[in-house]
PDB file of C-alpha atoms in Angstrom:
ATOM      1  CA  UNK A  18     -68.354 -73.721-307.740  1.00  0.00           C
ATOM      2  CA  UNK A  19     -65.423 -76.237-306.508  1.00  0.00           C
ATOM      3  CA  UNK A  20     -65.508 -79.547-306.774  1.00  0.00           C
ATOM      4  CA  UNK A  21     -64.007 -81.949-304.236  1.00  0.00           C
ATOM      5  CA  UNK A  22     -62.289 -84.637-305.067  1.00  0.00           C
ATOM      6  CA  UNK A  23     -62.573 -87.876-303.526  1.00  0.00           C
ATOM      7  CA  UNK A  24     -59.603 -87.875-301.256  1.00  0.00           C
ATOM      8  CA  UNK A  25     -60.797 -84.286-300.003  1.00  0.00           C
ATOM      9  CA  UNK A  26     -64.390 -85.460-299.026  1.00  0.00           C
ATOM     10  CA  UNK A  27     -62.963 -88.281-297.009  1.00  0.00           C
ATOM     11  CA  UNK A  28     -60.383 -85.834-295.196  1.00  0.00           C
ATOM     12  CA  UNK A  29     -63.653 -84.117-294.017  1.00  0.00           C
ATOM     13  CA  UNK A  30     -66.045 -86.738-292.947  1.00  0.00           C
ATOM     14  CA  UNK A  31     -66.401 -88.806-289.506  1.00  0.00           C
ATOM     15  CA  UNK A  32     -65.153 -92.419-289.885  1.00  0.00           C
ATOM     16  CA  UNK A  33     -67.994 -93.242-287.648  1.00  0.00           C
ATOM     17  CA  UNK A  34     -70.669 -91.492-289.795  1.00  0.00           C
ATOM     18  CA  UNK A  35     -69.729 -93.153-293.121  1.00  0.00           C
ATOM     19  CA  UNK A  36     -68.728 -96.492-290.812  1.00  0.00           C
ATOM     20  CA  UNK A  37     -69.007 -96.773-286.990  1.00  0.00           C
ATOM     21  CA  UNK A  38     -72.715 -96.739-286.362  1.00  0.00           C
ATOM     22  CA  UNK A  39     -72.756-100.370-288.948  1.00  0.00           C
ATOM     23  CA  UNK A  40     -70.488-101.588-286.081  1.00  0.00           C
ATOM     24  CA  UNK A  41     -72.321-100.979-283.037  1.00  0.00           C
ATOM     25  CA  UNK A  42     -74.528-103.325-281.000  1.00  0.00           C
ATOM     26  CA  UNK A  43     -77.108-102.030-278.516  1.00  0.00           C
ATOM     27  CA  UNK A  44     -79.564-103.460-276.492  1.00  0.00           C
ATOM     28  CA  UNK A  45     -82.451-103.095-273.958  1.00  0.00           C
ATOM     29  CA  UNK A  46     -81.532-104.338-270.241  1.00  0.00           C
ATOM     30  CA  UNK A  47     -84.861-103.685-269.393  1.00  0.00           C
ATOM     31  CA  UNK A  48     -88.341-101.999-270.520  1.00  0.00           C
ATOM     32  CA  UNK A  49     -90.771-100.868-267.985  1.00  0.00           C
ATOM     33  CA  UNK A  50     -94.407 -99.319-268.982  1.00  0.00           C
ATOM     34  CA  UNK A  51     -97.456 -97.688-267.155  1.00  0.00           C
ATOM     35  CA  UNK A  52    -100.343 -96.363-268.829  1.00  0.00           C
ATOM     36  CA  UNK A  53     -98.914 -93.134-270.505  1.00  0.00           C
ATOM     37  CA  UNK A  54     -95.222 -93.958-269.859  1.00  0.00           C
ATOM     38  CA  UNK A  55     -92.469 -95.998-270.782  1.00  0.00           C
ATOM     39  CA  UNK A  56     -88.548 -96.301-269.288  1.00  0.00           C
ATOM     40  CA  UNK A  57     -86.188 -98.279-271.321  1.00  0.00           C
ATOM     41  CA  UNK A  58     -82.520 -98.889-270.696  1.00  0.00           C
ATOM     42  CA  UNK A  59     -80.210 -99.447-273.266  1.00  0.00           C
ATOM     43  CA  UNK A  60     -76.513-101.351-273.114  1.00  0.00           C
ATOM     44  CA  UNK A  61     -74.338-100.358-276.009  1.00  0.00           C
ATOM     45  CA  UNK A  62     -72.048-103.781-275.826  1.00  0.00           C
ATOM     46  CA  UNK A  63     -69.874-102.829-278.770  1.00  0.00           C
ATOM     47  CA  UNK A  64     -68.873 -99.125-280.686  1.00  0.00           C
ATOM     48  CA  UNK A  65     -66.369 -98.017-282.811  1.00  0.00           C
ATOM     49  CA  UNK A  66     -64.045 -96.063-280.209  1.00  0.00           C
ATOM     50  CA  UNK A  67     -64.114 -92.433-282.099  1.00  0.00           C
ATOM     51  CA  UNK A  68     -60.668 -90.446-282.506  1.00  0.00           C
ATOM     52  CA  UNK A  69     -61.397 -88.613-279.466  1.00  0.00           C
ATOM     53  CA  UNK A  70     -61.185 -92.145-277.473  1.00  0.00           C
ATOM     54  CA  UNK A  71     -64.313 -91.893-275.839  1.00  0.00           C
ATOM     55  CA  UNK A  72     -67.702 -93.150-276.580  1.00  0.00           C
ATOM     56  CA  UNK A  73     -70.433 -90.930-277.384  1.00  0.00           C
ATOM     57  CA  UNK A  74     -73.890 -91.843-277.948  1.00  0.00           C
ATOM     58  CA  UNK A  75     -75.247 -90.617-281.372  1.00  0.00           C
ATOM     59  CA  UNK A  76     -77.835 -88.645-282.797  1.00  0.00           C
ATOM     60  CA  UNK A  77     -78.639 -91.527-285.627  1.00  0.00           C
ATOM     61  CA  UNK A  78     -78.570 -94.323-282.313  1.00  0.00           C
ATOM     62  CA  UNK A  79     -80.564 -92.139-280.109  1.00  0.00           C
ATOM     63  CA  UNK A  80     -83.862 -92.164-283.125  1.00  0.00           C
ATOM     64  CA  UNK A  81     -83.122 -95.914-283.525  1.00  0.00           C
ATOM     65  CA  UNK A  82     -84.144 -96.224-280.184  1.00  0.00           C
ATOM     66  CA  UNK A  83     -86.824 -93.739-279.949  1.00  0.00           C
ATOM     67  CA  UNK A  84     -88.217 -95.788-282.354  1.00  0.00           C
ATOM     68  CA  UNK A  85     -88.149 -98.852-280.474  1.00  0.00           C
ATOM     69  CA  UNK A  86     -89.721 -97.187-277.476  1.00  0.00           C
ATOM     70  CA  UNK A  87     -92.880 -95.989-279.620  1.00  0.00           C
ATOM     71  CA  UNK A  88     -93.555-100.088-281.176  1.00  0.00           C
ATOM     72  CA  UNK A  89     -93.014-101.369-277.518  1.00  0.00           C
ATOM     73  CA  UNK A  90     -95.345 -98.752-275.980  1.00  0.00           C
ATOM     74  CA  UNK A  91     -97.869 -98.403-278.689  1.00  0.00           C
ATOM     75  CA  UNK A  92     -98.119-102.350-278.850  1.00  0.00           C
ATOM     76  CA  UNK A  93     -98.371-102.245-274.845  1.00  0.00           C
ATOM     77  CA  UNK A  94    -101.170 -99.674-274.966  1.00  0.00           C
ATOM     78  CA  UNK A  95    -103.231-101.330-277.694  1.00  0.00           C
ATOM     79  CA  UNK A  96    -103.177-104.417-275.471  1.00  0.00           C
ATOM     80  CA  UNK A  97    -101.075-106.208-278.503  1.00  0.00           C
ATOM     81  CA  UNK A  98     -98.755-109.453-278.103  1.00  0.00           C
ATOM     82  CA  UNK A  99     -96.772-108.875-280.512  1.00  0.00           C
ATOM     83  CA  UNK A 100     -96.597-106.026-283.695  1.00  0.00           C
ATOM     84  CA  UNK A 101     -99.396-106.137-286.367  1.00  0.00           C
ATOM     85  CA  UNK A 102     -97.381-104.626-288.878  1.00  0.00           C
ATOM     86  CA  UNK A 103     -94.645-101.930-289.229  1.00  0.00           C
ATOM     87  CA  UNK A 104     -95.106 -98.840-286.863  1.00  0.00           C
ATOM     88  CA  UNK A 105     -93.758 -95.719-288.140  1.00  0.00           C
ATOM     89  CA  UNK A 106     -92.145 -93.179-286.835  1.00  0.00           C
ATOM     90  CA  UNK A 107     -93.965 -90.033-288.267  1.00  0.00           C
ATOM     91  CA  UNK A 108     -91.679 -87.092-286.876  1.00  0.00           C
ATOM     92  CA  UNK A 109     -88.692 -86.602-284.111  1.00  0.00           C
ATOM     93  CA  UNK A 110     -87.418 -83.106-283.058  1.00  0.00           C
ATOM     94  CA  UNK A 111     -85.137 -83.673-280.507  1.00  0.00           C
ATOM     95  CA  UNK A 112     -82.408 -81.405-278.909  1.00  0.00           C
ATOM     96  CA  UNK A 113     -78.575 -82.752-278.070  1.00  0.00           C
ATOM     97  CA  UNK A 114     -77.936 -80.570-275.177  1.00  0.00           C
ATOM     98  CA  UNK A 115     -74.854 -82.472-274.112  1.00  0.00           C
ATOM     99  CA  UNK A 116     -73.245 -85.630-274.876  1.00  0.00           C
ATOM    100  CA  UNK A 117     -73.930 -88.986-273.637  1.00  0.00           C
ATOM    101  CA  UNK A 118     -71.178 -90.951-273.042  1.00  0.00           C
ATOM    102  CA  UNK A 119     -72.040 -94.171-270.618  1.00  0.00           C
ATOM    103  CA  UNK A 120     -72.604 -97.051-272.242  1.00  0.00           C
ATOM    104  CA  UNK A 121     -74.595 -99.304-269.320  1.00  0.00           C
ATOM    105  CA  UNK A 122     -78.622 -99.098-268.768  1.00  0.00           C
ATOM    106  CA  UNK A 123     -78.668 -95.512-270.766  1.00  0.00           C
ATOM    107  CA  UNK A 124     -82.550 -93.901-270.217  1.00  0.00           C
ATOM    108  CA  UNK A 125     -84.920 -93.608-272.425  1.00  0.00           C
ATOM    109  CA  UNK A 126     -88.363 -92.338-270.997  1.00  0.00           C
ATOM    110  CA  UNK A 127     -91.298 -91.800-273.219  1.00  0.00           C
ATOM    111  CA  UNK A 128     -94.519 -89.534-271.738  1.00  0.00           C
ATOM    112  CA  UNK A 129     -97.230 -90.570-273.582  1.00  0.00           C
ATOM    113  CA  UNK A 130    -100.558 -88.502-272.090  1.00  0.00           C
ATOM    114  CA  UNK A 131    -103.925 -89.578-273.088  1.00  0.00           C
ATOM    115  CA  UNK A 132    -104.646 -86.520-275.344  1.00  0.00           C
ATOM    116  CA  UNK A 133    -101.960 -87.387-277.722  1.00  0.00           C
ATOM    117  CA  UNK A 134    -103.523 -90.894-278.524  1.00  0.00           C
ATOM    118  CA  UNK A 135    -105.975 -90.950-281.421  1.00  0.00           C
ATOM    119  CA  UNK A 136    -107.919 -94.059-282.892  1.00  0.00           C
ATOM    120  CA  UNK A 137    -107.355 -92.962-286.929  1.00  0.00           C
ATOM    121  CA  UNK A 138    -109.138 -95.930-288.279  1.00  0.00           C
ATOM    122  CA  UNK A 139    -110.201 -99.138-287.378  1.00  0.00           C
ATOM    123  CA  UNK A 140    -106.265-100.684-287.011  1.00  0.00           C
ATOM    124  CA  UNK A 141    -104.608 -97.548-287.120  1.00  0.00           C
ATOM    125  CA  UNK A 142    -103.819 -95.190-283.781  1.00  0.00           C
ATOM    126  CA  UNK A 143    -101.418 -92.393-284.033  1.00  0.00           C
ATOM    127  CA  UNK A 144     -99.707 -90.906-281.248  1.00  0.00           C
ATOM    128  CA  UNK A 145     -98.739 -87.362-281.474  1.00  0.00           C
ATOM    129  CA  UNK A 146     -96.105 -85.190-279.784  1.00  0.00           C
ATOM    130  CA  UNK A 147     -95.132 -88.122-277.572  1.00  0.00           C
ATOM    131  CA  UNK A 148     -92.303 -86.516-274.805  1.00  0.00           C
ATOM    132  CA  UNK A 149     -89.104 -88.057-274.689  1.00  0.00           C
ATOM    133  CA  UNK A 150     -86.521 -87.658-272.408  1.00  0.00           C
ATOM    134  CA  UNK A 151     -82.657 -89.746-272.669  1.00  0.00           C
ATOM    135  CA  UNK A 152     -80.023 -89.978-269.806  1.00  0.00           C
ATOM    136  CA  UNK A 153     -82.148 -87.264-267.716  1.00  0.00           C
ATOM    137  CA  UNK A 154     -82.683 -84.493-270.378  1.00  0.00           C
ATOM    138  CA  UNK A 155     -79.425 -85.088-272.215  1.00  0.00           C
ATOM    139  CA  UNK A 156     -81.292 -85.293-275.346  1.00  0.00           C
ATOM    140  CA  UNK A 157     -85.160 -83.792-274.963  1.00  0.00           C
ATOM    141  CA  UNK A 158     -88.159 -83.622-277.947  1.00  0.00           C
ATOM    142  CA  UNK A 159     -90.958 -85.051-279.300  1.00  0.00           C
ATOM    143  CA  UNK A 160     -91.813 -88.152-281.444  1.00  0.00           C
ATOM    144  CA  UNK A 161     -95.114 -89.177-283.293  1.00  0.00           C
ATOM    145  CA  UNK A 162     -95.766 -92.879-284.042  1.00  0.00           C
ATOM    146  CA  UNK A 163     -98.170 -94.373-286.085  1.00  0.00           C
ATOM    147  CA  UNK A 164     -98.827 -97.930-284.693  1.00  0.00           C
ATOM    148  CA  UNK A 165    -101.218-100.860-286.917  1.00  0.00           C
ATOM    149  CA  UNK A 166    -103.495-102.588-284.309  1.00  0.00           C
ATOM    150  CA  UNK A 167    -104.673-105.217-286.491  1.00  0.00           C
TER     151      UNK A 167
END
């Protein structure tokens, strides 16, 4: 087996892995929700310009905000003011079928149907298999949240 040195790992890494995604600052320009869906829109207002010169949205920002979409909704739903506790994100697959590179009002939809709510416990629903959809099926899975009502 080899071992790399220092200096070799770095020649091999992304900048923005090890540093860009510290630098960026994202947003929601707006959240809209209806029983069993949610639409949010996200500004990215500052990035670390990759070597390529042009801004793609990541895989680690895309779950960051994924996440955010499952505590807004599964507040929302629960009829909540504000969060009870921490909600969790339980599992993501998601699919990068092609890149995303705007960085104004960038979709985010959530599909949340009424079979993949379930009361747990008294304070506890889980959400399974919720459908999410960014930038019109740019990147496509499912989440599962687990969201503390009381």
């Amino acid at each position: 087996m080899i071992q790399l040195t220092s200096d070799q790992q770095r020649a091999y890494m992304s900048d923005y892995l090890e540093n860009g995604w510290r630098e960026e600052k994202m947003s929601f320009s707006s959240v809209s929700l209806e029983p069993g869906y949610i639409d949010g829109r996200i500004d990215v207002e500052h990035f670390q310009m990759p070597g390529d010169g042009q801004f793609h949205f990541s895989a680690q920002s895309a779950m960051i905000w994924i996440s955010q979409l499952g505590i807004i909704y599964g507040c929302w739903d629960n009829q909540m003011t504000k969060k009870a506790g921490e909600v969790y994100l339980r599992d993501l697959d998601i699919k990068f079928k092609r890149s995303i590179n705007t960085t104004e009002a960038v979709r985010f939809e959530g599909f949340f149907p009424k079979h993949c709510k379930k009361q747990l416990s008294e304070g506890l629903v889980y959400y399974k298999n919720a459908q999410i959809h960014v930038e019109g099926g740019a990147f496509t899975g499912t989440a599962s949240f687990l969201v503390p009502t009381m």
